[in-house]
Short mmCIF file of C-alpha atoms in Angstrom, two decimals:
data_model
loop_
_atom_site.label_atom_id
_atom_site.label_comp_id
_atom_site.label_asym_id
_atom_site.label_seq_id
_atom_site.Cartn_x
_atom_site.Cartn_y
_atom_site.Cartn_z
CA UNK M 308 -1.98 -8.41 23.19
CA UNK M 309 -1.05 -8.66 19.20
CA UNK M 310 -3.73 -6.01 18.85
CA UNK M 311 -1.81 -3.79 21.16
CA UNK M 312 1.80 -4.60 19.46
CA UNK M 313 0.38 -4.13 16.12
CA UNK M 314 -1.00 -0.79 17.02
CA UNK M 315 2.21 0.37 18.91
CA UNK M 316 4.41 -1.27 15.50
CA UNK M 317 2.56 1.24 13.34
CA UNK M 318 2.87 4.01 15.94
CA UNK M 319 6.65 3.79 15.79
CA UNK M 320 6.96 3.20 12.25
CA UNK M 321 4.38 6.49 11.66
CA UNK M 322 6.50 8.17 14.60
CA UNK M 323 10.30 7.02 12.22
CA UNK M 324 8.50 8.59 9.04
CA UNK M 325 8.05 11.69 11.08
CA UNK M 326 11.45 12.32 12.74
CA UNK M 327 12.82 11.30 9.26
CA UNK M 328 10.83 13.97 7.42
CA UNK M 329 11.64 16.69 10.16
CA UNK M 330 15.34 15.77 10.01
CA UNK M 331 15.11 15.83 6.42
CA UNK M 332 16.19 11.96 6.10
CA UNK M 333 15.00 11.79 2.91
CA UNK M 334 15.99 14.87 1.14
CA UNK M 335 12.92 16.77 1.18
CA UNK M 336 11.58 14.39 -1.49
CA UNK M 337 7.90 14.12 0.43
CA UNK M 338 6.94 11.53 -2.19
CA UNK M 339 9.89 9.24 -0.39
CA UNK M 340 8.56 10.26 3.21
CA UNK M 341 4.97 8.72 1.89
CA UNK M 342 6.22 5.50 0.26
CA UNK M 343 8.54 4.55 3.37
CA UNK M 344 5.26 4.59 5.63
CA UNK M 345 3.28 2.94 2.33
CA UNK M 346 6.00 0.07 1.89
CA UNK M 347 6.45 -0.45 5.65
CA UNK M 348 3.26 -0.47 7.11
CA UNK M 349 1.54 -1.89 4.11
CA UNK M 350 4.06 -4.86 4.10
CA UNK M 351 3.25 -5.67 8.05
CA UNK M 352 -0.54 -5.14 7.38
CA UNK M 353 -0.23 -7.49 4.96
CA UNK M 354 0.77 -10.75 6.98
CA UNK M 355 -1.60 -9.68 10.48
CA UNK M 356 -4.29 -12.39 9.28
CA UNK M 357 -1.41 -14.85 10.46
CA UNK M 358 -2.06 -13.93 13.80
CA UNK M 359 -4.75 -11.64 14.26
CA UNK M 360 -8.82 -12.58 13.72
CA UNK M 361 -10.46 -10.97 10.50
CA UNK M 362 -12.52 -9.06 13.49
CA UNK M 363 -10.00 -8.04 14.76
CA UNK M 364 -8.43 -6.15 10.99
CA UNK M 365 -11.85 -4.91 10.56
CA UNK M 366 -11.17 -2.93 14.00
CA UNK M 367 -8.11 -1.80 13.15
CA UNK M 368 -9.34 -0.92 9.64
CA UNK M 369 -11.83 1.28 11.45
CA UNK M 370 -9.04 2.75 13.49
CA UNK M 371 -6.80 3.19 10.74
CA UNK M 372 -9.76 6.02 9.14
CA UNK M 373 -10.18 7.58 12.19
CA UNK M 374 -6.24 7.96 12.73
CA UNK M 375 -5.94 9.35 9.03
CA UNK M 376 -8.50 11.66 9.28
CA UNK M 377 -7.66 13.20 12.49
CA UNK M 378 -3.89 13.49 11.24
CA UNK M 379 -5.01 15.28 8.06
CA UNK M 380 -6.58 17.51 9.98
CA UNK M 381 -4.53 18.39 12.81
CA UNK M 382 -1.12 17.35 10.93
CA UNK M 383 -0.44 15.36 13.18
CA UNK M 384 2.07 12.77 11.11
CA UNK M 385 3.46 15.56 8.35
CA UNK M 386 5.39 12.82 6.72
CA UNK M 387 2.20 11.11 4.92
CA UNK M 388 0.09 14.70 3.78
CA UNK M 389 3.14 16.30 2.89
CA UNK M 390 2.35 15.45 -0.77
CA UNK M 391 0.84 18.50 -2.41
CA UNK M 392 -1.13 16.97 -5.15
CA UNK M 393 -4.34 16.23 -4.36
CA UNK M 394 -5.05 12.50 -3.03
CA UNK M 395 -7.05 10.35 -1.56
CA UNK M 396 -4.07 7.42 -0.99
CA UNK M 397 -4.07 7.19 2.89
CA UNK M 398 -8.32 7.16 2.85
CA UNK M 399 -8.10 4.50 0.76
CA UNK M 400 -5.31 2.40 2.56
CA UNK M 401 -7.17 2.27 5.64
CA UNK M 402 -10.12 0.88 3.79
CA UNK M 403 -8.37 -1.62 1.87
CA UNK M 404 -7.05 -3.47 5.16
CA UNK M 405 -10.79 -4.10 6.38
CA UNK M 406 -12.14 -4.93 3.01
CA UNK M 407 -9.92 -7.53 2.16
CA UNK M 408 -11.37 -9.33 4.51
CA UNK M 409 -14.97 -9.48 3.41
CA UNK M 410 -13.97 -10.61 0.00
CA UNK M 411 -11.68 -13.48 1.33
CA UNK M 412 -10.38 -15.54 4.42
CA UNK M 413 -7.35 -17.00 2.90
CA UNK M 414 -4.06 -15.69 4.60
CA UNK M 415 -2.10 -16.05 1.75
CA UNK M 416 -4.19 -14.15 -0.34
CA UNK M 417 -4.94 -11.17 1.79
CA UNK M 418 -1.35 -11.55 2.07
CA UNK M 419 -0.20 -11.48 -1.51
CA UNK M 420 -2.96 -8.52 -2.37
CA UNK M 421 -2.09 -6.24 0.34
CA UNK M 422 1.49 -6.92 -1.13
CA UNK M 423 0.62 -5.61 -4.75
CA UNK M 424 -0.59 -2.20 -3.14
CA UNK M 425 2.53 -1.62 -0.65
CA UNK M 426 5.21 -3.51 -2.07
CA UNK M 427 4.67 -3.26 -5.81
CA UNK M 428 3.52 0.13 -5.98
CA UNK M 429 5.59 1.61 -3.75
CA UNK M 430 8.37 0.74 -5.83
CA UNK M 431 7.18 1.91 -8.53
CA UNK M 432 6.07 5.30 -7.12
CA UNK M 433 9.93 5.80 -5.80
CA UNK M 434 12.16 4.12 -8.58
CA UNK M 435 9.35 6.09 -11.12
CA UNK M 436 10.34 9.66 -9.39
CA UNK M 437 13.86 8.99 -9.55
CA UNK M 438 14.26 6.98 -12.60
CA UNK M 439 11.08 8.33 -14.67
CA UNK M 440 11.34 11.80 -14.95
CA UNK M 441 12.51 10.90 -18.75
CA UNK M 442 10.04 8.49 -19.85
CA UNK M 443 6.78 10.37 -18.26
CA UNK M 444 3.38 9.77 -19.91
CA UNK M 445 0.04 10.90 -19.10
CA UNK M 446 -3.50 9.06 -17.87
CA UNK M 447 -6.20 11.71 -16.54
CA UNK M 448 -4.06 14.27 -16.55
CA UNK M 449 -1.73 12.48 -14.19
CA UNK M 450 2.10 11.75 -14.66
CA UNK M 451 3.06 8.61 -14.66
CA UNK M 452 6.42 6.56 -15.69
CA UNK M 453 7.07 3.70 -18.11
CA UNK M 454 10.15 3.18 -15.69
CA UNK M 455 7.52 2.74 -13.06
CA UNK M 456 4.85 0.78 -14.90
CA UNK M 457 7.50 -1.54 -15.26
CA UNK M 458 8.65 -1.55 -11.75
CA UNK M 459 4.94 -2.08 -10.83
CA UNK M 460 4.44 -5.20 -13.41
CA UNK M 461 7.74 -7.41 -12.41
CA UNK M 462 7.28 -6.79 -8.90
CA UNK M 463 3.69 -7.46 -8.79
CA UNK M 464 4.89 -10.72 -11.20
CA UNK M 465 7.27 -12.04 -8.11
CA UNK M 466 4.67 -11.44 -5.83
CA UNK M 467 1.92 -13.74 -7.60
CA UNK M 468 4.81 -16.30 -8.64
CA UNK M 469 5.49 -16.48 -4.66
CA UNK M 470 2.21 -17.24 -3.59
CA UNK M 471 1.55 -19.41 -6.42
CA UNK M 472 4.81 -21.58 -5.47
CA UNK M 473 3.23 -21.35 -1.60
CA UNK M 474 -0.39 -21.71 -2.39
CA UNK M 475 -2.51 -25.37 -3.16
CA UNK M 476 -4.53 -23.47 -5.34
CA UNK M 477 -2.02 -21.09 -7.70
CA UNK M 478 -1.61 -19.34 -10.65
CA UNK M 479 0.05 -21.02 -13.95
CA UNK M 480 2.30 -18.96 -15.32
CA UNK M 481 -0.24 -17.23 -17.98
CA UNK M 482 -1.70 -16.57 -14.69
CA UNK M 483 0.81 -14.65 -13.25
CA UNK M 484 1.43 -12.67 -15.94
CA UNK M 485 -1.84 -11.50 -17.07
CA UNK M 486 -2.57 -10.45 -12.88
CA UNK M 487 0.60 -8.34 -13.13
CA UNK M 488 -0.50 -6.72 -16.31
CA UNK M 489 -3.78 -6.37 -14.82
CA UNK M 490 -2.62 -5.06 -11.53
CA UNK M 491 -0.34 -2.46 -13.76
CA UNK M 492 -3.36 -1.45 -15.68
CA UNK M 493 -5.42 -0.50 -12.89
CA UNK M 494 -2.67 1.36 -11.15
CA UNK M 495 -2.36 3.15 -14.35
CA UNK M 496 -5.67 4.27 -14.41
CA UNK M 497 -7.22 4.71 -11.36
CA UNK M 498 -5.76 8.24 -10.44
CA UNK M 499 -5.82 10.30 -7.15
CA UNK M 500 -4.56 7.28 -4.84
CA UNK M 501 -7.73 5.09 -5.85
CA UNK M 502 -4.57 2.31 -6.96
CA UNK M 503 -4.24 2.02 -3.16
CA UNK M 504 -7.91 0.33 -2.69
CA UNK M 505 -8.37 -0.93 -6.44
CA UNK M 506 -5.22 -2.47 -7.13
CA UNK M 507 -5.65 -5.02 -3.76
CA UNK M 508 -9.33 -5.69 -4.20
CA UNK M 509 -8.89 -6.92 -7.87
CA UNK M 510 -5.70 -8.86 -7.18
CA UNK M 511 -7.54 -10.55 -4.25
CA UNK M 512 -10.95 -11.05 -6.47
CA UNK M 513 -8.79 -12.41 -8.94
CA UNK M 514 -7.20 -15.13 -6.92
CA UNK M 515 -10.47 -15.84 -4.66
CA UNK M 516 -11.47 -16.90 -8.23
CA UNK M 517 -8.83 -18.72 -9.40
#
C-alpha cells in the first residue's frame, strides 16, 4: 500500500510539473520546470525510509531508471528534459535513492543526504539563475554562481545543523560547517548533473562516519 501511494505521489507531482510547463506556469524558464520536480520529489524521497523497507527504495530506485529513461525517450514528462544543456541529472537521481541505502540504514541520515541534493541544490540552481547572472564563474566550462554557491552552503549548513540537533550521534559545529563547504565543493565541481549522485553519497559517507 505505501509502495502504491508513493508511486501515485510522484505520478501527480511529475503529472503538476507537466501541466505547469505546458501552461507555461513558470515562464518558460525550463530550468524552474526541473527544480520544482527536483525540490519536490527529492524532498518526499528523502523521508520514505520512515515508512517504507530499504527493499522496498531499492525497487523503486530501479523503477525510477526505467521511468527516466523511457520519458527521455518518448518525452513523455517534457517538464524534466526540457533543459537543453547536456545532463545526466535525472540518471543520476534515480540512482542516488537506491544507493543511499547500501551505504547506510539510518533514517535520519538517508534523510538529511537526500536533502543536500533536492533541497540545497535546488535552491541554489533557481535563486543562482535568477540572482546569479551577475556574479557567474566558471568550473569545466560550466556556469556557475557565487549567489548560488552560497545558497548551496547555508542551506546545506541548516540541513546538517537539523539533523545534528535530531540525531544521538551529530555533528559539532566545525562539523557542520566543513560538510556544507564540502557539499558546496563537490557541487561545484562535479559538472553535467553528477552533483545529483555525488553530493548525497558524500554527505551520507560523511555522517555514516561521524
Amino acid at each position: 500500500m505505501y509502495i502504491l501511494l508513493s508511486v501515485l505521489a510522484v505520478f501527480l507531482i511529475l503529472s503538476a510539473s507537466e501541466i505547469g510547463w505546458r501552461k507555461r506556469w513558470f515562464s518558460n524558464d525550463s530550468e524552474i520546470g526541473r527544480k520544482f520536480v527536483h525540490i519536490t520529489v527529492g524532498s518526499f524521497v528523502a523521508f520514505w525510509p520512515f515508512f517504507l523497507s530499504w527493499n522496498e527504495i531499492r525497487l523503486l530506485s530501479v523503477a525510477f531508471l526505467i521511468v527516466v529513461a523511457v520519458s527521455a525517450r518518448f518525452k513523455l514528462f517534457r517538464a524534466i528534459h526540457s533543459v537543453q544543456r547536456p545532463t545526466f541529472g535525472e540518471i543520476c537521481f534515480a540512482m542516488v535513492v537506491g544507493a543511499l541505502t547500501f551505504i547506510t540504514r539510518s533514517k535520519g541520515i538517508y534523510a538529511a543526504a537526500l536533502l543536500q541534493m533536492s533541497v540545497a541544490d535546488g535552491l541554489a540552481a533557481v535563486i543562482g539563475t535568477r540572482l546569479g547572472r551577475k556574479n557567474t564563474y566558471q568550473v569545466f566550462g560550466h556556469a556557475k554562481s557565487v549567489v548560488g554557491t552560497l545558497t548551496f552552503f547555508v542551506t546545506a549548513t541548516l540541513i546538517l545543523s537539523g539533523y545534528s540537533l535530531l540525531s544521538v550521534k551529530g555533528l559539532a559545529v566545525s562539523g557542520v560547517v566543513l560538510g556544507a563547504l564540502g557539499g558546496a565543493i563537490v557541487e561545484n565541481v562535479a559538472v553535467l548533473g553528477l552533483d545529483n549522485l555525488i553530493v548525497p553519497l558524500f554527505i551520507g559517507l560523511l555522517l555514516t562516519s561521524a
